[in-house]
Coordinates of C-alpha atoms in Angstrom, one line a residue:
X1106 CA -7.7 4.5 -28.6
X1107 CA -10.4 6.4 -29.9
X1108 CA -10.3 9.1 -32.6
X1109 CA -11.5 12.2 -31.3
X1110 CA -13.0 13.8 -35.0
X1111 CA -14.1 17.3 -34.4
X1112 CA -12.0 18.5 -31.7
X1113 CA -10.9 21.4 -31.3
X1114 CA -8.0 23.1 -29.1
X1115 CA -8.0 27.2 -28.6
X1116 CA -6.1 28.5 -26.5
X1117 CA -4.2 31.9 -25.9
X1118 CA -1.2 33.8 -24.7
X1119 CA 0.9 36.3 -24.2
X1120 CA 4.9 36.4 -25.0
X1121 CA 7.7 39.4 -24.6
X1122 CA 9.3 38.3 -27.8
X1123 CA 8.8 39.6 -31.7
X1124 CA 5.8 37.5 -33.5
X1125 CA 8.2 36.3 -36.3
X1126 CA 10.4 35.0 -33.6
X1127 CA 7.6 32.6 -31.9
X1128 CA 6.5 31.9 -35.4
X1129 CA 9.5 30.6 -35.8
X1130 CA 9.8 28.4 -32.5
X1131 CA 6.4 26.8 -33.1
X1132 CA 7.1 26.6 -36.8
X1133 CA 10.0 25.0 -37.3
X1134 CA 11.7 21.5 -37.0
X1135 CA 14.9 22.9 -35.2
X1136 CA 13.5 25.3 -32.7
X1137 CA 10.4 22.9 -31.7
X1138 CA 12.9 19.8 -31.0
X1139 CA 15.5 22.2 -29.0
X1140 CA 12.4 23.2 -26.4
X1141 CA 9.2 21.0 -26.4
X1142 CA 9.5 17.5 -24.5
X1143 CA 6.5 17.4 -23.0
X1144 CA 6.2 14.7 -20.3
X1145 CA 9.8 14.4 -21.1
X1146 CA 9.5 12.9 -24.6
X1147 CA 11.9 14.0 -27.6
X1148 CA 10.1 14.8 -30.7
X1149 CA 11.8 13.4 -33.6
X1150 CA 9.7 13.9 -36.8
X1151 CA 8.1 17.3 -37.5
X1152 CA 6.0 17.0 -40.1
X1153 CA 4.0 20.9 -40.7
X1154 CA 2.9 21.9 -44.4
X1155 CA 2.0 25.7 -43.4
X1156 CA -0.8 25.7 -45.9
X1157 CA -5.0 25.7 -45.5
X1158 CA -5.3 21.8 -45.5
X1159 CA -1.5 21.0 -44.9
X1160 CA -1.0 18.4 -42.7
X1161 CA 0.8 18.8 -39.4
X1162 CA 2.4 15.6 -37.4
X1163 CA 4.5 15.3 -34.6
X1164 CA 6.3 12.3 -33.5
X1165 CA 8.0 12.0 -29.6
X1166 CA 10.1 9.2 -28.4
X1167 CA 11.0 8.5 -24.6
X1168 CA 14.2 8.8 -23.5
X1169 CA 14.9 5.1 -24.3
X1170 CA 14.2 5.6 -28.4
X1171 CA 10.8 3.8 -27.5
X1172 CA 7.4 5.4 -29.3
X1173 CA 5.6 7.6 -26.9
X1174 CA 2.7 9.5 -28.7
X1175 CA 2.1 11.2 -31.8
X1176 CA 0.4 14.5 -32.7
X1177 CA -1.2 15.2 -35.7
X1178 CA -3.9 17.2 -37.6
X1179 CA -4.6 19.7 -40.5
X1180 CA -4.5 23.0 -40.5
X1181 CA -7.8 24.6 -41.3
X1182 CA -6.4 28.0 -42.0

């Protein structure tokens, strides 16, 4: 697989809920395991250093504990 260096991902949208509160679900290791399976995949390491430069990973599973994909990145601001 090749690295894609450079990308970028932007995207945008609205919720009905307080800010601190989606904060939160994208934010922390709890929430983000308790909601986001995509392609139904269990993320099971959250790695996210909220910081300019910190470095942001997560790890998903399939549903047989196999290794699926793995997101990661820093966070340029």
């Amino acid at each position: 697989m090749q690295a894609n260096e450079g990308a970028q991902l932007q995207t945008s949208k609205n919720f009905s809920v307080p800010v601190s509160r989606l904060y939160q679900a994208w934010t922390t290791a709890e929430d983000l395991k308790s909601w986001w399976r995509p392609m139904d995949n269990e993320l099971v390491s959250v790695t996210n250093e909220l910081t300019s430069g910190g470095k942001v990973e997560y790890v998903f599973e399939t549903a047989e504990n196999k290794p699926a994909f793995t997101i990661n990145g820093v966070y340029k601001e």
